Structures are given as C-alpha cells and as structure tokens.
PDB file of C-alpha atoms in Angstrom:
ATOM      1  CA  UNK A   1       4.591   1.990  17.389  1.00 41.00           C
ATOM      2  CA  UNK A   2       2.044   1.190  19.977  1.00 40.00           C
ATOM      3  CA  UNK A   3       2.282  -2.348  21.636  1.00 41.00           C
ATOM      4  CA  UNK A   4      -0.624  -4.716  20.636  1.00 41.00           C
ATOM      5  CA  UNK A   5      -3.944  -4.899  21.807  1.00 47.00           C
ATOM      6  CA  UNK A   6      -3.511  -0.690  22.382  1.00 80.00           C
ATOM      7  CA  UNK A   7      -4.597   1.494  19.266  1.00 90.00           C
ATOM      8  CA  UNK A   8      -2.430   2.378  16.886  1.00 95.00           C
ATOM      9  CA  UNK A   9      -2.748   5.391  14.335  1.00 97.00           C
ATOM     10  CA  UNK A  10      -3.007   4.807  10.521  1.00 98.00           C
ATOM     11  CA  UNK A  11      -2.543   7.620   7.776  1.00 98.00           C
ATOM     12  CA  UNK A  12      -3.454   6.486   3.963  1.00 98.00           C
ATOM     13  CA  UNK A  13      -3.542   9.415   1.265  1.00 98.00           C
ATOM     14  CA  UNK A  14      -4.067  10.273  -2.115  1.00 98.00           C
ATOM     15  CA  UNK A  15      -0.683  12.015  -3.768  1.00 98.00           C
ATOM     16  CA  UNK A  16       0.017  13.314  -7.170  1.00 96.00           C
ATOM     17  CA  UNK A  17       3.377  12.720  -8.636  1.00 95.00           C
ATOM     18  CA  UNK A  18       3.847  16.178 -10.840  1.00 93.00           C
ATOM     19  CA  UNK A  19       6.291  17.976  -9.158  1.00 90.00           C
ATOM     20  CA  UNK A  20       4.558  21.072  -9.207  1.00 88.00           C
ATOM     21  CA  UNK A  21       1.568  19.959  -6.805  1.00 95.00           C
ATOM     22  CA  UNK A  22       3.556  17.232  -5.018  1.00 96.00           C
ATOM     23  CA  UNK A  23       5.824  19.694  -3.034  1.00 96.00           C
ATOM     24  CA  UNK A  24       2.550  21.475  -1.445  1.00 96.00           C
ATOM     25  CA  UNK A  25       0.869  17.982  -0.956  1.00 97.00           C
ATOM     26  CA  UNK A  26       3.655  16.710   0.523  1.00 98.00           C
ATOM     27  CA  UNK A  27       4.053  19.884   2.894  1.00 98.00           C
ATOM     28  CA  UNK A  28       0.299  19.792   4.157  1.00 98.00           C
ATOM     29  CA  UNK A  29       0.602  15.380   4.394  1.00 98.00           C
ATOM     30  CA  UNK A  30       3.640  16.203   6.412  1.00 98.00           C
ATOM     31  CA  UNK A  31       1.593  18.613   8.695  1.00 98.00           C
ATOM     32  CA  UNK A  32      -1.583  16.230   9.012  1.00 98.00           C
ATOM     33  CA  UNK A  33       0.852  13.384  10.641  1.00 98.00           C
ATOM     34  CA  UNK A  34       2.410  15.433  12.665  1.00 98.00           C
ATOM     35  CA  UNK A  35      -0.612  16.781  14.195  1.00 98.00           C
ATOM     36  CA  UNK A  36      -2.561  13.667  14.098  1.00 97.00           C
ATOM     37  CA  UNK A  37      -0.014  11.862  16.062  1.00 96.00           C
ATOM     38  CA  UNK A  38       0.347   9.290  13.290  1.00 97.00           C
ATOM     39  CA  UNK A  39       2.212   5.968  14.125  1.00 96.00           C
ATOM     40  CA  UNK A  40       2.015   4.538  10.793  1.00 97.00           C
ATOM     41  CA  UNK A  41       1.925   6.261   7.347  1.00 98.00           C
ATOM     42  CA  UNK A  42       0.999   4.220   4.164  1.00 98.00           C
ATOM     43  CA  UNK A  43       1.868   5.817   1.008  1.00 98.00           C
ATOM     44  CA  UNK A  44       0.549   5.299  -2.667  1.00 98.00           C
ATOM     45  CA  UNK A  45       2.641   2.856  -4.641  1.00 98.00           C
ATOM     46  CA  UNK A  46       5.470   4.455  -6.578  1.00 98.00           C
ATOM     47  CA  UNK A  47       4.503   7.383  -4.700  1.00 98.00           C
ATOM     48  CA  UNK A  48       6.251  11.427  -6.111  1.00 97.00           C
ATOM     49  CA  UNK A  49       7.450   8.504  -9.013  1.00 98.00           C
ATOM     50  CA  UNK A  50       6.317   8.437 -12.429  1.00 95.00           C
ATOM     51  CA  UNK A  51       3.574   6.007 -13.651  1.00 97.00           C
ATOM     52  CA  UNK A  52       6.149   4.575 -15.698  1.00 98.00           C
ATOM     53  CA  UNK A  53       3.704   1.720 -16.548  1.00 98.00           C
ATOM     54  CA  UNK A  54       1.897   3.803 -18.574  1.00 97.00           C
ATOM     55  CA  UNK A  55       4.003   3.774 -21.563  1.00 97.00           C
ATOM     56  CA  UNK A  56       4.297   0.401 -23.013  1.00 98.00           C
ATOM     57  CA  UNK A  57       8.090   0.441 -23.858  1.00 98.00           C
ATOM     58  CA  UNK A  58      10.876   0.553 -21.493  1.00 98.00           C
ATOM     59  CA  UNK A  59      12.876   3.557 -21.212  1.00 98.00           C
ATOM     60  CA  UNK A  60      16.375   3.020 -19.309  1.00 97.00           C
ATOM     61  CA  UNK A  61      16.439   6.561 -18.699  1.00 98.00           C
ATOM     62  CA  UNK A  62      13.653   6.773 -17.188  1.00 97.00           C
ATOM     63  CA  UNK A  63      13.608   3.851 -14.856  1.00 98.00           C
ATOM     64  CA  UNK A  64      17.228   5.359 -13.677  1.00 98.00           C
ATOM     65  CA  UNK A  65      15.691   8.776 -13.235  1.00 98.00           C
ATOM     66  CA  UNK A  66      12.777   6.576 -11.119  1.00 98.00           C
ATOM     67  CA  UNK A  67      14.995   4.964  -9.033  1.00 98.00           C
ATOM     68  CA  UNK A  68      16.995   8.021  -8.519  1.00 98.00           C
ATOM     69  CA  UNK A  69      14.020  10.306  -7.599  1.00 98.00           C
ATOM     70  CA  UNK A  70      12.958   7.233  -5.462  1.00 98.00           C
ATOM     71  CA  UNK A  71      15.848   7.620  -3.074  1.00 98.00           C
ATOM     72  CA  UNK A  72      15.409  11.227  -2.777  1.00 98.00           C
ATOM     73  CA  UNK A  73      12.641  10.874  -1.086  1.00 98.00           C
ATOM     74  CA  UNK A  74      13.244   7.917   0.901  1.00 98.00           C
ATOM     75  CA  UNK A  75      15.800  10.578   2.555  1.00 98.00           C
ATOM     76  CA  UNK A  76      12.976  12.477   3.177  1.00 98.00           C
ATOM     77  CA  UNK A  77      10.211  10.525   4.801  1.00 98.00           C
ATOM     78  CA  UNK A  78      11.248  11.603   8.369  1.00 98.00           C
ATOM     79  CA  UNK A  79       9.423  14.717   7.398  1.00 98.00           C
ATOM     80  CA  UNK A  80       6.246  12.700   8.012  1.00 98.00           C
ATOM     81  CA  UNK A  81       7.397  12.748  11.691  1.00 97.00           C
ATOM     82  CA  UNK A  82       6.341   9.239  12.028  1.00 97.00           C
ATOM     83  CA  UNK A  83       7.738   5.970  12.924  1.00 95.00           C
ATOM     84  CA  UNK A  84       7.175   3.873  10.109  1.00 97.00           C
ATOM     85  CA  UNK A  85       6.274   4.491   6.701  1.00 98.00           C
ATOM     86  CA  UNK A  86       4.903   1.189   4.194  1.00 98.00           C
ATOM     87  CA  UNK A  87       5.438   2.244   0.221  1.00 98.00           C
ATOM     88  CA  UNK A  88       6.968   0.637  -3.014  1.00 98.00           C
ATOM     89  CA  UNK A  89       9.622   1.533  -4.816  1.00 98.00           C
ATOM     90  CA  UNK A  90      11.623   0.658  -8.298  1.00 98.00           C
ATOM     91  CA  UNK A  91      14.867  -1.917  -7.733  1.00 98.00           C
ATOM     92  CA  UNK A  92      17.070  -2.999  -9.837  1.00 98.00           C
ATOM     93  CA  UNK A  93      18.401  -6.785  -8.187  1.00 96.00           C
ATOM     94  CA  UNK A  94      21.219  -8.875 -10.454  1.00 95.00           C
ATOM     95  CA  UNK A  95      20.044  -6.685 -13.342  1.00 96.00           C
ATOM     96  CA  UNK A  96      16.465  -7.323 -13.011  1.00 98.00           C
ATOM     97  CA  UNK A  97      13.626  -5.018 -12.179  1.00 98.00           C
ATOM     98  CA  UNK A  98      11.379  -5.175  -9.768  1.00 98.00           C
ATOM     99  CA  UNK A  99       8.671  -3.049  -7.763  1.00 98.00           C
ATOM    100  CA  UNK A 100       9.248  -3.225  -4.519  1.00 98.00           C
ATOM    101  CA  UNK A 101       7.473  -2.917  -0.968  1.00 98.00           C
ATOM    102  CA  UNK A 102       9.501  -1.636   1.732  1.00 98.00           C
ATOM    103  CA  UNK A 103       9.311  -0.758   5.328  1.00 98.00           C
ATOM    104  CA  UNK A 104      11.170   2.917   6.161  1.00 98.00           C
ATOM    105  CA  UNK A 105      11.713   3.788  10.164  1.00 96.00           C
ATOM    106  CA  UNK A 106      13.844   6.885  11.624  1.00 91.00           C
ATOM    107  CA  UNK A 107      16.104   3.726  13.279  1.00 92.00           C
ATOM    108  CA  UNK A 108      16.432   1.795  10.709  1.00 94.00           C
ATOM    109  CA  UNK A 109      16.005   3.002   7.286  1.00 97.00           C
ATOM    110  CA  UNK A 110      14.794   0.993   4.639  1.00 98.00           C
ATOM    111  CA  UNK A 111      14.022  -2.582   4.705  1.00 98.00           C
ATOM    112  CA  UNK A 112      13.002  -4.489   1.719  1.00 98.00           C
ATOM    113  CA  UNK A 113       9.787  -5.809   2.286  1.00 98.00           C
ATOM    114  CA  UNK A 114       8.413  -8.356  -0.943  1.00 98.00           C
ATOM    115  CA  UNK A 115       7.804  -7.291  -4.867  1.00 98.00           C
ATOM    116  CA  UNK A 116       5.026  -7.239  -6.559  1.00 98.00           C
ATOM    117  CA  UNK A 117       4.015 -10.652  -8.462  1.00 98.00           C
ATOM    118  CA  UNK A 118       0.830 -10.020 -10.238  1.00 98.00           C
ATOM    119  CA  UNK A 119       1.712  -7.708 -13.296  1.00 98.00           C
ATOM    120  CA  UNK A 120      -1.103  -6.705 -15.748  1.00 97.00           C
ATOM    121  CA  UNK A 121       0.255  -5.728 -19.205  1.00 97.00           C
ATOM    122  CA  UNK A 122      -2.824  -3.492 -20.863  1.00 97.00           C
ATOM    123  CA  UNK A 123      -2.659  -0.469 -22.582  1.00 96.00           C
ATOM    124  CA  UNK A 124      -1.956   2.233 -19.756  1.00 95.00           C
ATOM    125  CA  UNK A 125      -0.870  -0.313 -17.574  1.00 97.00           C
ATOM    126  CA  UNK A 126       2.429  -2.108 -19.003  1.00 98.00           C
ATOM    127  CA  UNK A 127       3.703  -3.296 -15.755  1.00 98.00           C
ATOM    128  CA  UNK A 128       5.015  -6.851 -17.189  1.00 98.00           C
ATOM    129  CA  UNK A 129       6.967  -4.955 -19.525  1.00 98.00           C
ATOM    130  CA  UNK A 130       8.435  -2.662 -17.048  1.00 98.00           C
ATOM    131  CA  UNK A 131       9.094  -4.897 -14.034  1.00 98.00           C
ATOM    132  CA  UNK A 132       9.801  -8.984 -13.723  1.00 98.00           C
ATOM    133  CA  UNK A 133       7.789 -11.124 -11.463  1.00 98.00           C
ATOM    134  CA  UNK A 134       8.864 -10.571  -7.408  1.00 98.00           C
ATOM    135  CA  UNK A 135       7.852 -12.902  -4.848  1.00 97.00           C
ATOM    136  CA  UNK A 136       4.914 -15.965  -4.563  1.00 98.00           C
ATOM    137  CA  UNK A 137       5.077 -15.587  -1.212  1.00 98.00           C
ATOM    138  CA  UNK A 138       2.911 -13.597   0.784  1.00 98.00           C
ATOM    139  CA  UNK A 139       4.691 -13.839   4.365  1.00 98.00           C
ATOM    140  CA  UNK A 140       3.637 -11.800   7.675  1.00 98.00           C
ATOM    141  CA  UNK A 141       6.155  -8.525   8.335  1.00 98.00           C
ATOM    142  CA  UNK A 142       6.427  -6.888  11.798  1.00 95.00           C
ATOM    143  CA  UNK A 143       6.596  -2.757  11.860  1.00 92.00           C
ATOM    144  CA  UNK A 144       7.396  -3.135  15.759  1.00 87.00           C
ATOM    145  CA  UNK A 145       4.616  -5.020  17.679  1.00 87.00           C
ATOM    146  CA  UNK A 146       2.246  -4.753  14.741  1.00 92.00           C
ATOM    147  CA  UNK A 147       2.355  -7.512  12.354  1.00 96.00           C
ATOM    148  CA  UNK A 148       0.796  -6.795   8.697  1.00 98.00           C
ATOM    149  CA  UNK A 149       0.683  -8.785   5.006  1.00 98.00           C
ATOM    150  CA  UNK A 150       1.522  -7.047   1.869  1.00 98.00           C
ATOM    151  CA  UNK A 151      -0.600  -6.953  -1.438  1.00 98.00           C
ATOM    152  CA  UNK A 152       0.454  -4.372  -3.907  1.00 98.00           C
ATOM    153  CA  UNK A 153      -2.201  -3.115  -5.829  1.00 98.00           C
ATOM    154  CA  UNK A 154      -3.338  -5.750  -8.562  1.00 98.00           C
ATOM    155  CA  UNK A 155      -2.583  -8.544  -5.574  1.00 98.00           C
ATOM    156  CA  UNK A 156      -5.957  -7.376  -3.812  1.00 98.00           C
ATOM    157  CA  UNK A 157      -7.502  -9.629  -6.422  1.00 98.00           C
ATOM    158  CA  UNK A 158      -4.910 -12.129  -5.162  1.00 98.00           C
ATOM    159  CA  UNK A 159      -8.201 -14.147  -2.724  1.00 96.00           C
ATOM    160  CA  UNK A 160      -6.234 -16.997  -1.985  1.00 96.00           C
ATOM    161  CA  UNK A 161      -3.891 -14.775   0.154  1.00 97.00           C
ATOM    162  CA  UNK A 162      -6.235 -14.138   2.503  1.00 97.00           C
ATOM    163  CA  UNK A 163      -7.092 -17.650   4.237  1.00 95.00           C
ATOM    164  CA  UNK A 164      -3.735 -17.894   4.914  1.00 96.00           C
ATOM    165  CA  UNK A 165      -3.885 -14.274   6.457  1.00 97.00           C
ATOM    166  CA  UNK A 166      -6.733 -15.492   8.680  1.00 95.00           C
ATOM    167  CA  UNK A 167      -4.521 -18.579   9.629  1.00 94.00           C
ATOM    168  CA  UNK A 168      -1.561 -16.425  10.626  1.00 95.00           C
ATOM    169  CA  UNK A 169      -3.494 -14.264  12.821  1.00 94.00           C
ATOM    170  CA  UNK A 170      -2.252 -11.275  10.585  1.00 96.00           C
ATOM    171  CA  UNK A 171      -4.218  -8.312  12.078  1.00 97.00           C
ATOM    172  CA  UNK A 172      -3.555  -5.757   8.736  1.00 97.00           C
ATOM    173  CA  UNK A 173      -3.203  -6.243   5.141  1.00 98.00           C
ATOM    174  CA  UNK A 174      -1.359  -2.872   3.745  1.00 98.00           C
ATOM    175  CA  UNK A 175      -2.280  -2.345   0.098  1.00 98.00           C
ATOM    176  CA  UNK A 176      -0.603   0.251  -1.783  1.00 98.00           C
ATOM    177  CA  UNK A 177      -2.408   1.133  -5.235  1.00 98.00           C
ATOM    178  CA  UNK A 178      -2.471   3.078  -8.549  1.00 98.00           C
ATOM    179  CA  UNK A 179      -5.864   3.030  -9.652  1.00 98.00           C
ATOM    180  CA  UNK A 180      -7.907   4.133 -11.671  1.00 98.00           C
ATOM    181  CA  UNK A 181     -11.069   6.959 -10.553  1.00 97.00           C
ATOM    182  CA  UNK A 182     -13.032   4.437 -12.773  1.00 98.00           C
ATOM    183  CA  UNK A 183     -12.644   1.360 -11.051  1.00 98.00           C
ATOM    184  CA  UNK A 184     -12.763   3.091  -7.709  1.00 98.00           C
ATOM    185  CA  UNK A 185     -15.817   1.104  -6.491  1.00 98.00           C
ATOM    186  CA  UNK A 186     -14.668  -2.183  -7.371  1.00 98.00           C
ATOM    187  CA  UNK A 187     -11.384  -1.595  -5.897  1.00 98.00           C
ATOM    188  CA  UNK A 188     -13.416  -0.676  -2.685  1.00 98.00           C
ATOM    189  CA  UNK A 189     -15.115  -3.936  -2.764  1.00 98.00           C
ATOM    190  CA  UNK A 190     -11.875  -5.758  -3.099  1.00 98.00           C
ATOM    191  CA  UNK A 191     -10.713  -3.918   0.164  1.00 98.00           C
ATOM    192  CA  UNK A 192     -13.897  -5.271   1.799  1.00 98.00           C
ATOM    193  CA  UNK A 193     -13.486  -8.716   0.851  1.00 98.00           C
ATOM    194  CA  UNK A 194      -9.849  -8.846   2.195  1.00 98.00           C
ATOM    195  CA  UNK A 195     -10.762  -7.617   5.035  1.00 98.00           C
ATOM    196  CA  UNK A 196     -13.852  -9.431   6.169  1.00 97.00           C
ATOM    197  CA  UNK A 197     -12.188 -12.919   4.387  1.00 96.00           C
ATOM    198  CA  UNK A 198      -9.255 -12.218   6.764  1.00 96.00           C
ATOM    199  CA  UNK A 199     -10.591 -10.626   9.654  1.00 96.00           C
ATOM    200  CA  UNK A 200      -8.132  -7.869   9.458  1.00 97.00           C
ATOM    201  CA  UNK A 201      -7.901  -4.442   8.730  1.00 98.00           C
ATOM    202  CA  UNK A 202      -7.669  -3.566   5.076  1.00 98.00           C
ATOM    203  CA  UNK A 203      -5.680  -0.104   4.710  1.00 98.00           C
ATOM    204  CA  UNK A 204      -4.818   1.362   1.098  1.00 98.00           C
ATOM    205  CA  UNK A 205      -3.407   4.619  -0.266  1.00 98.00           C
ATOM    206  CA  UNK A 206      -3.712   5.223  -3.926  1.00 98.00           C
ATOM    207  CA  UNK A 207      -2.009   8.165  -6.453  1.00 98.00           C
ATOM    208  CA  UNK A 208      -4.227  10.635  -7.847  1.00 98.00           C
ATOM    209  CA  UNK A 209      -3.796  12.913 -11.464  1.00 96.00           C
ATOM    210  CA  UNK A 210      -5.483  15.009 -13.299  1.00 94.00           C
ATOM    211  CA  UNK A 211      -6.748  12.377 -15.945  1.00 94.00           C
ATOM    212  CA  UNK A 212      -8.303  10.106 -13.445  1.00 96.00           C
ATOM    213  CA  UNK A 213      -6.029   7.091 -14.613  1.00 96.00           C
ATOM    214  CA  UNK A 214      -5.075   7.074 -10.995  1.00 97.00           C
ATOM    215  CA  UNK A 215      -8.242   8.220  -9.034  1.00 97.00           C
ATOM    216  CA  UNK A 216      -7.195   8.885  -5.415  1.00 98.00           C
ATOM    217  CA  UNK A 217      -9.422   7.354  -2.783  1.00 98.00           C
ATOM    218  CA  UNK A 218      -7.719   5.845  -0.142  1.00 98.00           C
ATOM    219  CA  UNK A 219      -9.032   3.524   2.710  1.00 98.00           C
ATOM    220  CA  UNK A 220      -8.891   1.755   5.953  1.00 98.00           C
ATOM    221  CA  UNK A 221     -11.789  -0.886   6.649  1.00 98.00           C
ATOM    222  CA  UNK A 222     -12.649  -2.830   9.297  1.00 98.00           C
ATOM    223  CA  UNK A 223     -12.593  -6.654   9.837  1.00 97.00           C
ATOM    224  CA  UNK A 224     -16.091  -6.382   9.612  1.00 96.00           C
ATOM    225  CA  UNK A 225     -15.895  -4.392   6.288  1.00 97.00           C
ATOM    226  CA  UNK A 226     -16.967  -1.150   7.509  1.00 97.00           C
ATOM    227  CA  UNK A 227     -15.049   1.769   5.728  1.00 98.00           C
ATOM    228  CA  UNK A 228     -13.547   3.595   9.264  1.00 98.00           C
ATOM    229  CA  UNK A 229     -11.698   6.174   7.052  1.00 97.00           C
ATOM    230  CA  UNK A 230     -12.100   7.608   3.221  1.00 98.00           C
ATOM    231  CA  UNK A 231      -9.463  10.297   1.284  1.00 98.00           C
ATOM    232  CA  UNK A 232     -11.066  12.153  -1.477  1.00 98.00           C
ATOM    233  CA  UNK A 233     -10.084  15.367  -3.370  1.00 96.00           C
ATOM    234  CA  UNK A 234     -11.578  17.425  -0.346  1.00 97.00           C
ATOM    235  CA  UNK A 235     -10.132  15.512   2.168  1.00 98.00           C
ATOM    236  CA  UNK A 236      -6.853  13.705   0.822  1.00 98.00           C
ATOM    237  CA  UNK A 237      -5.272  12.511   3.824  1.00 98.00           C
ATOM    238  CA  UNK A 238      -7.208  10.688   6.775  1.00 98.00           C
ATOM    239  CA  UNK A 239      -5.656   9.134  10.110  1.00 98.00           C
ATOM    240  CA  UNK A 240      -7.951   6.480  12.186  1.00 97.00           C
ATOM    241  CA  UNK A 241      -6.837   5.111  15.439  1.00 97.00           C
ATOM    242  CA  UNK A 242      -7.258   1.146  15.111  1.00 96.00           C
ATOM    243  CA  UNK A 243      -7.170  -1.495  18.074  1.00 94.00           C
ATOM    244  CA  UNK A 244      -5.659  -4.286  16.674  1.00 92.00           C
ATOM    245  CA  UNK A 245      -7.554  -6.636  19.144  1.00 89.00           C
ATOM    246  CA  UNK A 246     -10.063  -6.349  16.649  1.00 91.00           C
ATOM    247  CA  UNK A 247      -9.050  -8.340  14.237  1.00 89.00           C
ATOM    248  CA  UNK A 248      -8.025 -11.233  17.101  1.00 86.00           C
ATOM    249  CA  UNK A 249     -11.976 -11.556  18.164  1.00 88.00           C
ATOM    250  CA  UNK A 250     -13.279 -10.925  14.242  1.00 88.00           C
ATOM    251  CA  UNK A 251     -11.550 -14.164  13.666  1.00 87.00           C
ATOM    252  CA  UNK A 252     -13.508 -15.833  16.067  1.00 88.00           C
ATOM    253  CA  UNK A 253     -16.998 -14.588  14.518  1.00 88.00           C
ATOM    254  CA  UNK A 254     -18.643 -15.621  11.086  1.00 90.00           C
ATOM    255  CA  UNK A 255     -17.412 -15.855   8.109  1.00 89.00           C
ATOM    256  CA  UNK A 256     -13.730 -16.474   9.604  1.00 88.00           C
ATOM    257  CA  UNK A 257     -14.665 -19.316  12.185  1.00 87.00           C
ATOM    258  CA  UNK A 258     -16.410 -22.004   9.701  1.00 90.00           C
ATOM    259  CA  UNK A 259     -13.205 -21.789   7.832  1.00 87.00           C
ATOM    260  CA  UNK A 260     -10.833 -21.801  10.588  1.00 81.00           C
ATOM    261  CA  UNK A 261     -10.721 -26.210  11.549  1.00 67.00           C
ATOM    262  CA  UNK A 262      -9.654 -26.439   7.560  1.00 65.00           C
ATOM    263  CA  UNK A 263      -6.439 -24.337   7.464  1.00 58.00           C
TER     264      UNK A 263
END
C-alpha cells in the first residue's frame, strides 16, 4: 500500500454470486487488478455468497454452506494479486450470527474488521432475522498507511457517522453493498453525502443478478462529491488512483470547516 499523501489505487466491482457466471467474473476481476496495478480491492458485501437475506426464515444449512463457501474464497483472494482486499463475510461468534467486515492481506490473512449494526427486516431483505446486531461503533481501521471507516451497506444512511469521520481525519469511508438496480440513484446520493459531509473518499462495490434485486453499480467519489469512477454492466470493474491528501485539504474547505470548532 502506498504511503500517505502518494496515490493509491482503488478497484470497486459489481459481482454475481451464481456460480456459473461468478467463475468467469472472477477470472476477468482477477485480470483487471493485476493489470491495473491495484493496491486496494473492495468487494461487494457477501460477495460469490448467497443473498441469504432474501428468504425470510433461517435455514441452518444454508448459513453453514455460507460460511463454508465464504472461506473458500477467502483462500482465494490472492488471485486478485493485490495487497489488501475490504469485504464482509457470515460469522458465527458464541453462537451468534453476525455479518462481518474484514480486512484480507497476502501477510496477514484475515482480520476482523466490525459487523454490521443497522439490519432492515422487509420482504427480500430479512437481514434481522438472519444476523444479530454487530458493533455501535464506527472506529478508524488502518490497511497499511491508509486509514478508512466502515459502513456496510444500510449504514450509509447511518449520517451521524460521518462528523465523527471528519473529526478523525478519516480520509475513506469503504461501503460494501447489496442493492437494489431500483434504488441505485438514491444509493448514489447517499455516497455523495458521506463523502462531501466527511471530506473523504466514498468507495462502494455492490452485487449484481439477473432480477435487479441487487443492481450492480459500484463507486468511488470524491470529497467534493464528484463520481471519479462508475461500474456498470459494460464496464463492471473500475480502478482510480486517489491521493489521499485530498481529503486532508477538503476538510479545510466548506461544508467541513463551519462544523469543525464543534466536534
């Protein structure tokens, strides 16, 4: 990972999850990074898992065969030929269930990261009956010399993360989704709030099917809230070379500085 205040390179994607378009996906996502050079990969949450979620009962087999398939391909991230991948993952902790962000590097495997606290429990989206509450706290992580906040999916809504963000001088907030094609704009304009609220770089990677209940489009936006990067069907991965030093001197500009004397 670069040092900061020199650019570092970003992947997001869009990924599918059946298993007979993931292995392809996977194959040409595994080519883009290497070629691009990328430094840090963020993948979809539950990424090649299924959208358990969507039924509204809780299936033990299942969630075993999730957490199983889960550490599969954990063993195989080094593919990506990267440094550091950012994703989420099912856990199972003192016999409760959680979803999980981690942090994966060639050096030092997996390291838990925080779960996800904000559960919706809708039809098509039965997370609260699926996984228990993780963690309140929102702290800052460190993937090398790069520091970065965590907010899974549904916790983009979470605004009140984001002054503290600011505070903390936290120059990336990683946001893993599965979301919906028709929501896809309002997602985006969650992604611009963070990151203009925060003066950091929002970055998200979402899962994409067939149906559309998870709609692809993945993003990294400036601290200004200009999109830098876009996936789409065409294009489903996209890397962008960031300077971190951006988000130091956003902080000092407006809206960030008439907040900054009350935090």
């Amino acid at each position: 990972m670069s040092e900061i205040g020199t650019r570092v390179s970003i992947t997001v994607c869009e990924l599918p999850h059946e298993p007979k378009t993931l292995e392809a996906t996977w194959a040409t996502l595994c080519e883009h990074t290497v070629r691009n050079e990328s430094d840090l990969v963020l993948l979809p949450e539950f990424a090649m898992l299924d959208a358990v979620w969507e039924d509204e009962c809780f299936d033990s087999a299942r969630w075993s065969a999730a957490t199983t398939l889960s550490d599969e391909w954990i063993a195989r991230l080094g593919e990506l030929g990267v440094e550091r991948v950012v994703g989420t993952r099912p856990v199972t902790t003192g016999g409760r269930r959680f979803n999980e962000g981690y942090l994966w590097s060639a050096s030092n495997g997996v390291v838990p990261l925080r779960s996800k606290v904000f559960l919706p429990n809708e039809p098509g989206g039965w997370e609260a009956n699926w996984f228990e509450r993780g963690d309140t706290e929102f702290p800052t992580f460190h993937a090398g010399a790069l520091s970065f906040g965590l907010n899974i999916c549904t916790e983009l809504w979470a605004l009140e993360t984001y002054a503290s963000y600011a505070a903390r001088e936290v120059p990336l907030i990683l946001s893993p989704r599965a979301t919906a094609r028709a929501t896809t704009a309002k997602w985006i304009s969650a992604g611009v709030v963070a990151a203009v609220r925060s003066g950091a770089f929002s970055v998200s990677s979402n899962r994409v099917n067939a149906t559309g209940s998870c709609g692809g489009v993945g993003w990294i936006i400036s601290p200004d809230g200009i999109i830098l990067a876009r996936t789409s069907s065409e294009a489903p991965f996209v890397t962008c070379s960031i300077d971190p030093s951006d988000a130091a001197a956003a902080r000092e500009s407006y809206p960030r500085y008439v907040f900054a004397d009350t935090q």
